[in-house]
């Protein structure tokens, strides 16, 4: 019997590499397709790497013909919100046109199952919390619009051409592989947990704290931090579910708990045993006050529950990875 394969587009990146490990642990072979523009070759450890750009139909087709995957997971995207505002064309090209190209080749080659990385940024500033999937989609960033537009494109293509897809609307992915093999390595890093760890470690000075005057208990924004390994496991369940039930899914994927930025800083102090030096800065453009998921649907549809998403496990696994990566001993 041949091993089932899954093509992991963007599998050298943060979430994609954790998904590759989860795919391997599920008994399948992860084949990573990545142009290494943001991802890292050293994060591809559980199967072959095909270097290529999703906008290149020939390269995608060659990978699919060589490996004949049963499903594709699509993580490749530009994600930095500020960069999207400065260079929207680049975002639409990578995120929307890139995914359209991928899907076209998949269908031509008879691969029908897709798990797509979406985001809670498609909702914009929600009128109600926790966030349920039926809330209005009013993204306030180019990034959010590229993801919403791609979901709409997938709905249309699915209706006309029989694509099956799961769009997983991530909240704040954080933490690192509990075995310490891979972690978060963005360049430049804009995310809260690695930035707070870096500041606590005495690397790069104080962390900028974006806004302490929000209408929340301690004045800082509220987010839903979901462990990247929990997130990765949801992709396996999603791929299995859309194939078994011949259905599409559009699901919020968070831990279902809101944490303030300040609470995360306290968790970083517990994990590192060091204070986090902060510089109070103004609000960051485009930040919503509070975002956290209603997890009813993801639990019901996938049978998924987070195992590692309590804030201390999120932060301590990230710290274990970064200590090694930053050679702190
Ligand atoms: N944040 C911060 N300093 C940083 C990075 C993030 O104060 O160096 C805040 C940010 O304003 C937001 C929260 O932490 O309220 C989470 O931001 P992140 O960029 O990690 O994720 P986002 O929610 O924007 O996807």
mmCIF file of C-alpha atoms and ligand atoms in Angstrom:
data_model
loop_
_atom_site.group_PDB
_atom_site.id
_atom_site.type_symbol
_atom_site.label_atom_id
_atom_site.label_comp_id
_atom_site.label_asym_id
_atom_site.label_seq_id
_atom_site.Cartn_x
_atom_site.Cartn_y
_atom_site.Cartn_z
ATOM 1 C CA UNK A 1 0.000 0.000 0.000
ATOM 2 C CA UNK A 2 1.373 3.422 -0.905
ATOM 3 C CA UNK A 3 1.426 6.136 1.714
ATOM 4 C CA UNK A 4 -1.118 8.880 1.240
ATOM 5 C CA UNK A 5 0.483 12.240 0.490
ATOM 6 C CA UNK A 6 -0.571 15.787 1.261
ATOM 7 C CA UNK A 7 0.883 18.760 -0.615
ATOM 8 C CA UNK A 8 1.683 21.503 1.871
ATOM 9 C CA UNK A 9 1.985 24.778 0.033
ATOM 10 C CA UNK A 10 3.905 27.221 2.194
ATOM 11 C CA UNK A 11 5.055 24.295 4.330
ATOM 12 C CA UNK A 12 8.412 25.879 5.172
ATOM 13 C CA UNK A 13 6.696 28.684 7.086
ATOM 14 C CA UNK A 14 5.515 28.884 10.671
ATOM 15 C CA UNK A 15 2.083 27.256 10.574
ATOM 16 C CA UNK A 16 2.840 25.203 7.456
ATOM 17 C CA UNK A 17 5.860 23.498 9.022
ATOM 18 C CA UNK A 18 3.839 22.539 12.095
ATOM 19 C CA UNK A 19 1.143 21.178 9.763
ATOM 20 C CA UNK A 20 3.806 19.121 7.951
ATOM 21 C CA UNK A 21 4.800 17.533 11.230
ATOM 22 C CA UNK A 22 1.160 16.836 12.107
ATOM 23 C CA UNK A 23 0.644 15.247 8.677
ATOM 24 C CA UNK A 24 3.638 12.975 9.254
ATOM 25 C CA UNK A 25 2.355 12.040 12.716
ATOM 26 C CA UNK A 26 -1.008 11.155 11.127
ATOM 27 C CA UNK A 27 0.768 8.506 9.035
ATOM 28 C CA UNK A 28 0.833 10.444 5.740
ATOM 29 C CA UNK A 29 3.705 11.946 3.807
ATOM 30 C CA UNK A 30 3.919 15.756 3.745
ATOM 31 C CA UNK A 31 5.295 17.146 0.471
ATOM 32 C CA UNK A 32 6.239 20.785 0.966
ATOM 33 C CA UNK A 33 5.915 23.240 -1.924
ATOM 34 C CA UNK A 34 7.475 26.577 -0.977
ATOM 35 C CA UNK A 35 9.449 29.334 -2.703
ATOM 36 C CA UNK A 36 11.405 29.966 0.525
ATOM 37 C CA UNK A 37 10.680 33.708 0.253
ATOM 38 C CA UNK A 38 9.596 33.678 3.912
ATOM 39 C CA UNK A 39 9.930 30.047 4.935
ATOM 40 C CA UNK A 40 13.057 28.195 5.989
ATOM 41 C CA UNK A 41 14.565 25.115 4.416
ATOM 42 C CA UNK A 42 15.594 23.864 7.881
ATOM 43 C CA UNK A 43 11.889 23.750 8.853
ATOM 44 C CA UNK A 44 11.182 21.127 6.157
ATOM 45 C CA UNK A 45 11.949 17.928 8.046
ATOM 46 C CA UNK A 46 9.218 15.395 7.474
ATOM 47 C CA UNK A 47 9.163 14.936 3.705
ATOM 48 C CA UNK A 48 10.446 16.304 0.414
ATOM 49 C CA UNK A 49 10.719 19.993 -0.462
ATOM 50 C CA UNK A 50 9.735 21.242 -3.904
ATOM 51 C CA UNK A 51 10.970 24.784 -4.434
ATOM 52 C CA UNK A 52 8.463 26.794 -6.415
ATOM 53 C CA UNK A 53 6.046 29.708 -6.573
ATOM 54 C CA UNK A 54 2.279 29.058 -6.450
ATOM 55 C CA UNK A 55 1.770 31.610 -9.221
ATOM 56 C CA UNK A 56 3.748 29.349 -11.554
ATOM 57 C CA UNK A 57 1.228 26.844 -12.945
ATOM 58 C CA UNK A 58 3.942 24.670 -14.480
ATOM 59 C CA UNK A 59 5.753 24.290 -11.169
ATOM 60 C CA UNK A 60 2.548 23.434 -9.286
ATOM 61 C CA UNK A 61 1.520 20.944 -11.964
ATOM 62 C CA UNK A 62 4.910 19.234 -11.914
ATOM 63 C CA UNK A 63 4.727 18.810 -8.127
ATOM 64 C CA UNK A 64 1.190 17.392 -8.274
ATOM 65 C CA UNK A 65 2.098 15.001 -11.108
ATOM 66 C CA UNK A 66 5.178 13.782 -9.301
ATOM 67 C CA UNK A 67 3.567 13.203 -5.901
ATOM 68 C CA UNK A 68 -0.189 12.719 -6.620
ATOM 69 C CA UNK A 69 -1.431 14.129 -3.296
ATOM 70 C CA UNK A 70 -4.925 13.332 -2.012
ATOM 71 C CA UNK A 71 -5.279 16.877 -0.659
ATOM 72 C CA UNK A 72 -3.584 20.252 -0.628
ATOM 73 C CA UNK A 73 -3.093 22.520 2.371
ATOM 74 C CA UNK A 74 -2.484 26.122 1.306
ATOM 75 C CA UNK A 75 -0.510 28.274 3.754
ATOM 76 C CA UNK A 76 1.476 30.393 1.282
ATOM 77 C CA UNK A 77 0.509 34.038 1.690
ATOM 78 C CA UNK A 78 1.726 37.488 2.534
ATOM 79 C CA UNK A 79 0.517 38.137 6.093
ATOM 80 C CA UNK A 80 1.968 41.339 7.465
ATOM 81 C CA UNK A 81 -0.902 43.814 7.700
ATOM 82 C CA UNK A 82 1.201 46.988 7.329
ATOM 83 C CA UNK A 83 2.967 45.621 4.262
ATOM 84 C CA UNK A 84 -0.414 44.968 2.641
ATOM 85 C CA UNK A 85 -1.420 48.600 3.017
ATOM 86 C CA UNK A 86 1.839 49.708 1.371
ATOM 87 C CA UNK A 87 1.832 47.202 -1.469
ATOM 88 C CA UNK A 88 -1.693 45.872 -2.058
ATOM 89 C CA UNK A 89 -0.991 44.642 -5.592
ATOM 90 C CA UNK A 90 1.660 42.299 -4.244
ATOM 91 C CA UNK A 91 -0.847 40.962 -1.663
ATOM 92 C CA UNK A 92 -3.615 40.384 -4.188
ATOM 93 C CA UNK A 93 -1.158 38.725 -6.536
ATOM 94 C CA UNK A 94 0.266 36.331 -3.940
ATOM 95 C CA UNK A 95 -2.800 35.625 -1.873
ATOM 96 C CA UNK A 96 -5.705 35.734 -4.330
ATOM 97 C CA UNK A 97 -4.163 35.116 -7.764
ATOM 98 C CA UNK A 98 -1.705 32.611 -6.270
ATOM 99 C CA UNK A 99 -4.485 30.557 -4.677
ATOM 100 C CA UNK A 100 -6.628 30.764 -7.832
ATOM 101 C CA UNK A 101 -3.722 29.438 -9.874
ATOM 102 C CA UNK A 102 -3.173 26.615 -7.386
ATOM 103 C CA UNK A 103 -6.854 25.651 -7.426
ATOM 104 C CA UNK A 104 -7.056 25.671 -11.216
ATOM 105 C CA UNK A 105 -4.116 23.293 -11.493
ATOM 106 C CA UNK A 106 -5.510 21.094 -8.706
ATOM 107 C CA UNK A 107 -8.809 20.687 -10.550
ATOM 108 C CA UNK A 108 -7.117 20.048 -13.896
ATOM 109 C CA UNK A 109 -5.053 17.339 -12.210
ATOM 110 C CA UNK A 110 -8.017 15.807 -10.364
ATOM 111 C CA UNK A 111 -7.090 16.892 -6.814
ATOM 112 C CA UNK A 112 -10.312 18.056 -5.190
ATOM 113 C CA UNK A 113 -9.588 18.601 -1.490
ATOM 114 C CA UNK A 114 -8.166 21.870 -0.187
ATOM 115 C CA UNK A 115 -7.573 23.180 3.318
ATOM 116 C CA UNK A 116 -7.081 26.938 3.153
ATOM 117 C CA UNK A 117 -5.570 29.308 5.744
ATOM 118 C CA UNK A 118 -8.080 32.045 6.361
ATOM 119 C CA UNK A 119 -8.214 34.528 9.187
ATOM 120 C CA UNK A 120 -10.476 36.207 11.726
ATOM 121 C CA UNK A 121 -9.343 39.460 10.030
ATOM 122 C CA UNK A 122 -12.128 38.847 7.486
ATOM 123 C CA UNK A 123 -14.639 40.045 10.122
ATOM 124 C CA UNK A 124 -12.988 43.432 10.751
ATOM 125 C CA UNK A 125 -14.226 45.036 13.965
ATOM 126 C CA UNK A 126 -16.914 42.608 15.127
ATOM 127 C CA UNK A 127 -20.207 43.895 16.452
ATOM 128 C CA UNK A 128 -20.484 41.000 18.905
ATOM 129 C CA UNK A 129 -18.223 38.572 20.817
ATOM 130 C CA UNK A 130 -17.341 35.759 20.840
ATOM 131 C CA UNK A 131 -17.041 35.715 17.066
ATOM 132 C CA UNK A 132 -19.389 33.333 15.293
ATOM 133 C CA UNK A 133 -19.027 32.443 11.622
ATOM 134 C CA UNK A 134 -22.236 34.191 10.602
ATOM 135 C CA UNK A 135 -21.110 37.688 11.636
ATOM 136 C CA UNK A 136 -20.728 40.260 8.835
ATOM 137 C CA UNK A 137 -17.459 40.092 6.919
ATOM 138 C CA UNK A 138 -16.076 43.613 6.827
ATOM 139 C CA UNK A 139 -12.280 43.378 6.728
ATOM 140 C CA UNK A 140 -10.440 46.600 7.539
ATOM 141 C CA UNK A 141 -7.113 45.674 5.923
ATOM 142 C CA UNK A 142 -5.857 44.657 2.507
ATOM 143 C CA UNK A 143 -4.693 41.431 4.143
ATOM 144 C CA UNK A 144 -8.206 40.655 5.432
ATOM 145 C CA UNK A 145 -9.727 41.495 2.050
ATOM 146 C CA UNK A 146 -7.376 39.134 0.205
ATOM 147 C CA UNK A 147 -8.465 36.290 2.491
ATOM 148 C CA UNK A 148 -12.193 37.065 2.258
ATOM 149 C CA UNK A 149 -11.958 37.390 -1.508
ATOM 150 C CA UNK A 150 -10.204 34.026 -1.691
ATOM 151 C CA UNK A 151 -12.908 32.358 0.405
ATOM 152 C CA UNK A 152 -15.554 33.792 -1.951
ATOM 153 C CA UNK A 153 -13.595 32.568 -4.946
ATOM 154 C CA UNK A 154 -13.383 29.089 -3.396
ATOM 155 C CA UNK A 155 -17.155 29.063 -2.798
ATOM 156 C CA UNK A 156 -17.793 29.882 -6.474
ATOM 157 C CA UNK A 157 -15.248 27.416 -7.815
ATOM 158 C CA UNK A 158 -16.596 24.731 -5.508
ATOM 159 C CA UNK A 159 -20.145 25.240 -6.768
ATOM 160 C CA UNK A 160 -19.151 25.155 -10.423
ATOM 161 C CA UNK A 161 -16.317 22.641 -10.472
ATOM 162 C CA UNK A 162 -16.694 20.362 -7.454
ATOM 163 C CA UNK A 163 -13.766 21.582 -5.379
ATOM 164 C CA UNK A 164 -14.099 20.641 -1.690
ATOM 165 C CA UNK A 165 -12.524 23.070 0.726
ATOM 166 C CA UNK A 166 -12.154 23.911 4.390
ATOM 167 C CA UNK A 167 -11.368 27.554 5.132
ATOM 168 C CA UNK A 168 -9.985 27.764 8.649
ATOM 169 C CA UNK A 169 -10.232 31.265 10.052
ATOM 170 C CA UNK A 170 -7.305 31.448 12.428
ATOM 171 C CA UNK A 171 -7.165 33.648 15.471
ATOM 172 C CA UNK A 172 -3.669 34.280 16.928
ATOM 173 C CA UNK A 173 -1.390 31.350 16.179
ATOM 174 C CA UNK A 174 1.377 31.226 18.772
ATOM 175 C CA UNK A 175 3.716 28.840 20.574
ATOM 176 C CA UNK A 176 6.070 26.263 19.110
ATOM 177 C CA UNK A 177 6.308 22.540 18.502
ATOM 178 C CA UNK A 178 6.369 20.930 21.991
ATOM 179 C CA UNK A 179 9.430 18.862 20.939
ATOM 180 C CA UNK A 180 11.261 22.102 20.125
ATOM 181 C CA UNK A 181 12.002 21.082 16.529
ATOM 182 C CA UNK A 182 10.376 24.093 14.840
ATOM 183 C CA UNK A 183 8.940 27.446 15.867
ATOM 184 C CA UNK A 184 8.083 30.959 14.793
ATOM 185 C CA UNK A 185 10.774 32.661 12.711
ATOM 186 C CA UNK A 186 9.328 35.648 10.883
ATOM 187 C CA UNK A 187 11.623 38.313 9.491
ATOM 188 C CA UNK A 188 10.885 40.984 10.507
ATOM 189 C CA UNK A 189 8.958 39.691 13.531
ATOM 190 C CA UNK A 190 5.797 41.663 14.298
ATOM 191 C CA UNK A 191 3.947 39.233 16.581
ATOM 192 C CA UNK A 192 3.391 39.700 20.274
ATOM 193 C CA UNK A 193 4.735 36.488 21.824
ATOM 194 C CA UNK A 194 8.155 36.382 20.082
ATOM 195 C CA UNK A 195 8.575 40.142 20.497
ATOM 196 C CA UNK A 196 7.839 39.932 24.220
ATOM 197 C CA UNK A 197 10.220 36.969 24.621
ATOM 198 C CA UNK A 198 12.937 38.858 22.776
ATOM 199 C CA UNK A 199 12.533 41.862 25.061
ATOM 200 C CA UNK A 200 12.562 39.644 28.175
ATOM 201 C CA UNK A 201 15.742 37.986 26.906
ATOM 202 C CA UNK A 202 17.399 41.403 26.667
ATOM 203 C CA UNK A 203 17.659 41.259 22.880
ATOM 204 C CA UNK A 204 16.688 44.332 20.892
ATOM 205 C CA UNK A 205 15.532 46.614 23.724
ATOM 206 C CA UNK A 206 12.039 47.273 25.086
ATOM 207 C CA UNK A 207 8.942 45.899 23.387
ATOM 208 C CA UNK A 208 6.581 48.487 21.977
ATOM 209 C CA UNK A 209 3.194 48.081 23.635
ATOM 210 C CA UNK A 210 0.628 49.325 21.129
ATOM 211 C CA UNK A 211 -2.108 51.014 23.117
ATOM 212 C CA UNK A 212 -3.046 50.966 26.798
ATOM 213 C CA UNK A 213 -6.240 53.013 26.476
ATOM 214 C CA UNK A 214 -8.571 50.425 24.936
ATOM 215 C CA UNK A 215 -11.943 49.780 26.629
ATOM 216 C CA UNK A 216 -10.768 46.482 28.194
ATOM 217 C CA UNK A 217 -10.082 45.552 31.847
ATOM 218 C CA UNK A 218 -6.389 46.596 31.680
ATOM 219 C CA UNK A 219 -6.534 48.900 28.632
ATOM 220 C CA UNK A 220 -4.731 46.531 26.236
ATOM 221 C CA UNK A 221 -6.210 44.611 23.293
ATOM 222 C CA UNK A 222 -7.785 41.187 23.717
ATOM 223 C CA UNK A 223 -6.806 38.300 21.442
ATOM 224 C CA UNK A 224 -7.405 34.560 21.254
ATOM 225 C CA UNK A 225 -4.066 32.715 21.302
ATOM 226 C CA UNK A 226 -4.238 29.239 19.857
ATOM 227 C CA UNK A 227 -1.264 26.891 19.988
ATOM 228 C CA UNK A 228 0.201 26.296 16.543
ATOM 229 C CA UNK A 229 0.269 22.516 17.127
ATOM 230 C CA UNK A 230 -3.447 22.536 17.990
ATOM 231 C CA UNK A 231 -4.025 24.580 14.855
ATOM 232 C CA UNK A 232 -1.982 22.123 12.790
ATOM 233 C CA UNK A 233 -4.004 19.163 14.094
ATOM 234 C CA UNK A 234 -7.231 20.878 13.029
ATOM 235 C CA UNK A 235 -5.951 20.813 9.435
ATOM 236 C CA UNK A 236 -5.704 17.021 9.464
ATOM 237 C CA UNK A 237 -9.234 16.720 10.816
ATOM 238 C CA UNK A 238 -10.467 19.253 8.254
ATOM 239 C CA UNK A 239 -8.881 17.388 5.330
ATOM 240 C CA UNK A 240 -10.403 14.118 6.538
ATOM 241 C CA UNK A 241 -13.828 15.642 7.152
ATOM 242 C CA UNK A 242 -14.316 17.387 3.797
ATOM 243 C CA UNK A 243 -13.300 14.214 1.964
ATOM 244 C CA UNK A 244 -15.433 11.861 4.084
ATOM 245 C CA UNK A 245 -18.551 14.041 4.058
ATOM 246 C CA UNK A 246 -18.108 15.598 0.603
ATOM 247 C CA UNK A 247 -18.696 19.019 2.050
ATOM 248 C CA UNK A 248 -17.126 22.447 2.480
ATOM 249 C CA UNK A 249 -16.355 23.993 5.857
ATOM 250 C CA UNK A 250 -15.750 27.602 6.890
ATOM 251 C CA UNK A 251 -14.764 27.607 10.549
ATOM 252 C CA UNK A 252 -13.358 29.892 13.189
ATOM 253 C CA UNK A 253 -10.264 28.352 14.708
ATOM 254 C CA UNK A 254 -9.239 29.804 18.030
ATOM 255 C CA UNK A 255 -8.940 28.516 21.565
ATOM 256 C CA UNK A 256 -12.145 30.336 22.486
ATOM 257 C CA UNK A 257 -10.581 32.422 25.235
ATOM 258 C CA UNK A 258 -9.708 36.095 25.165
ATOM 259 C CA UNK A 259 -6.441 37.234 26.767
ATOM 260 C CA UNK A 260 -5.237 40.808 27.076
ATOM 261 C CA UNK A 261 -1.805 41.763 25.782
ATOM 262 C CA UNK A 262 -0.862 42.477 29.398
ATOM 263 C CA UNK A 263 -1.838 38.938 30.443
ATOM 264 C CA UNK A 264 0.451 37.587 27.742
ATOM 265 C CA UNK A 265 3.309 39.732 29.046
ATOM 266 C CA UNK A 266 2.734 38.277 32.543
ATOM 267 C CA UNK A 267 2.871 34.749 31.067
ATOM 268 C CA UNK A 268 6.149 35.659 29.335
ATOM 269 C CA UNK A 269 7.517 36.809 32.677
ATOM 270 C CA UNK A 270 6.468 33.529 34.311
ATOM 271 C CA UNK A 271 8.088 31.459 31.551
ATOM 272 C CA UNK A 272 11.351 33.384 31.358
ATOM 273 C CA UNK A 273 11.640 34.451 34.985
ATOM 274 C CA UNK A 274 12.474 37.931 33.693
ATOM 275 C CA UNK A 275 10.547 41.187 33.409
ATOM 276 C CA UNK A 276 9.438 42.306 29.943
ATOM 277 C CA UNK A 277 10.688 45.851 29.393
ATOM 278 C CA UNK A 278 7.999 47.775 27.501
ATOM 279 C CA UNK A 279 7.767 51.133 25.864
ATOM 280 C CA UNK A 280 4.189 52.385 25.795
ATOM 281 C CA UNK A 281 3.470 53.333 22.203
ATOM 282 C CA UNK A 282 0.326 54.617 20.536
ATOM 283 C CA UNK A 283 -2.314 52.318 19.107
ATOM 284 C CA UNK A 284 -1.225 50.399 16.017
ATOM 285 C CA UNK A 285 -3.325 51.227 12.951
ATOM 286 C CA UNK A 286 -5.848 48.512 12.107
ATOM 287 C CA UNK A 287 -5.824 46.732 15.520
ATOM 288 C CA UNK A 288 -9.301 45.643 16.635
ATOM 289 C CA UNK A 289 -10.059 46.075 20.359
ATOM 290 C CA UNK A 290 -11.028 42.471 21.024
ATOM 291 C CA UNK A 291 -11.181 39.259 18.999
ATOM 292 C CA UNK A 292 -11.941 35.791 20.296
ATOM 293 C CA UNK A 293 -13.609 32.804 18.748
ATOM 294 C CA UNK A 294 -16.829 30.992 19.372
ATOM 295 C CA UNK A 295 -15.557 27.422 19.021
ATOM 296 C CA UNK A 296 -18.950 25.686 18.894
ATOM 297 C CA UNK A 297 -18.782 24.965 15.167
ATOM 298 C CA UNK A 298 -15.178 23.812 14.953
ATOM 299 C CA UNK A 299 -15.755 21.452 17.868
ATOM 300 C CA UNK A 300 -18.952 20.081 16.377
ATOM 301 C CA UNK A 301 -17.736 19.736 12.775
ATOM 302 C CA UNK A 302 -14.203 18.477 13.396
ATOM 303 C CA UNK A 303 -14.371 17.051 16.900
ATOM 304 C CA UNK A 304 -11.405 19.340 17.578
ATOM 305 C CA UNK A 305 -10.512 20.660 20.993
ATOM 306 C CA UNK A 306 -7.314 22.508 21.865
ATOM 307 C CA UNK A 307 -4.800 20.532 23.968
ATOM 308 C CA UNK A 308 -1.935 23.008 24.278
ATOM 309 C CA UNK A 309 -3.601 26.409 24.000
ATOM 310 C CA UNK A 310 -3.542 27.552 27.617
ATOM 311 C CA UNK A 311 -1.438 30.691 27.657
ATOM 312 C CA UNK A 312 1.377 29.260 29.816
ATOM 313 C CA UNK A 313 1.893 26.294 27.479
ATOM 314 C CA UNK A 314 1.779 28.581 24.433
ATOM 315 C CA UNK A 315 4.419 30.879 25.881
ATOM 316 C CA UNK A 316 6.643 28.213 27.450
ATOM 317 C CA UNK A 317 6.866 26.164 24.225
ATOM 318 C CA UNK A 318 7.721 29.349 22.315
ATOM 319 C CA UNK A 319 10.355 30.206 24.921
ATOM 320 C CA UNK A 320 11.930 26.733 24.735
ATOM 321 C CA UNK A 321 12.255 27.094 20.953
ATOM 322 C CA UNK A 322 13.605 30.651 21.006
ATOM 323 C CA UNK A 323 16.157 29.990 23.738
ATOM 324 C CA UNK A 324 17.670 27.429 21.407
ATOM 325 C CA UNK A 325 17.269 29.540 18.245
ATOM 326 C CA UNK A 326 18.794 32.587 19.959
ATOM 327 C CA UNK A 327 21.512 30.430 21.508
ATOM 328 C CA UNK A 328 20.737 31.506 25.041
ATOM 329 C CA UNK A 329 21.709 28.157 26.551
HETATM 330 N N1 LIG B 1 1.387 43.952 20.046
HETATM 331 C C1 LIG B 1 2.157 44.827 20.784
HETATM 332 N N2 LIG B 1 3.503 44.883 20.537
HETATM 333 C C2 LIG B 1 4.112 44.109 19.588
HETATM 334 C C3 LIG B 1 3.321 43.196 18.847
HETATM 335 C C4 LIG B 1 1.949 43.154 19.100
HETATM 336 O O1 LIG B 1 1.660 45.566 21.640
HETATM 337 O O2 LIG B 1 5.352 44.193 19.400
HETATM 338 C C5 LIG B 1 -0.065 43.879 20.294
HETATM 339 C C6 LIG B 1 -0.898 44.275 19.079
HETATM 340 O O3 LIG B 1 -1.131 45.669 19.070
HETATM 341 C C7 LIG B 1 -2.172 43.467 19.269
HETATM 342 C C8 LIG B 1 -1.682 42.191 19.964
HETATM 343 O O4 LIG B 1 -0.406 42.516 20.520
HETATM 344 O O5 LIG B 1 -3.047 44.140 20.139
HETATM 345 C C9 LIG B 1 -1.508 41.003 19.019
HETATM 346 O O6 LIG B 1 -0.741 41.429 17.898
HETATM 347 P P1 LIG B 1 -0.074 40.435 16.861
HETATM 348 O O7 LIG B 1 0.660 41.267 15.843
HETATM 349 O O8 LIG B 1 0.701 39.401 17.584
HETATM 350 O O9 LIG B 1 -1.314 39.692 16.178
HETATM 351 P P2 LIG B 1 -2.630 40.281 15.439
HETATM 352 O O10 LIG B 1 -3.714 40.226 16.458
HETATM 353 O O11 LIG B 1 -2.324 41.663 14.951
HETATM 354 O O12 LIG B 1 -2.844 39.310 14.340
#
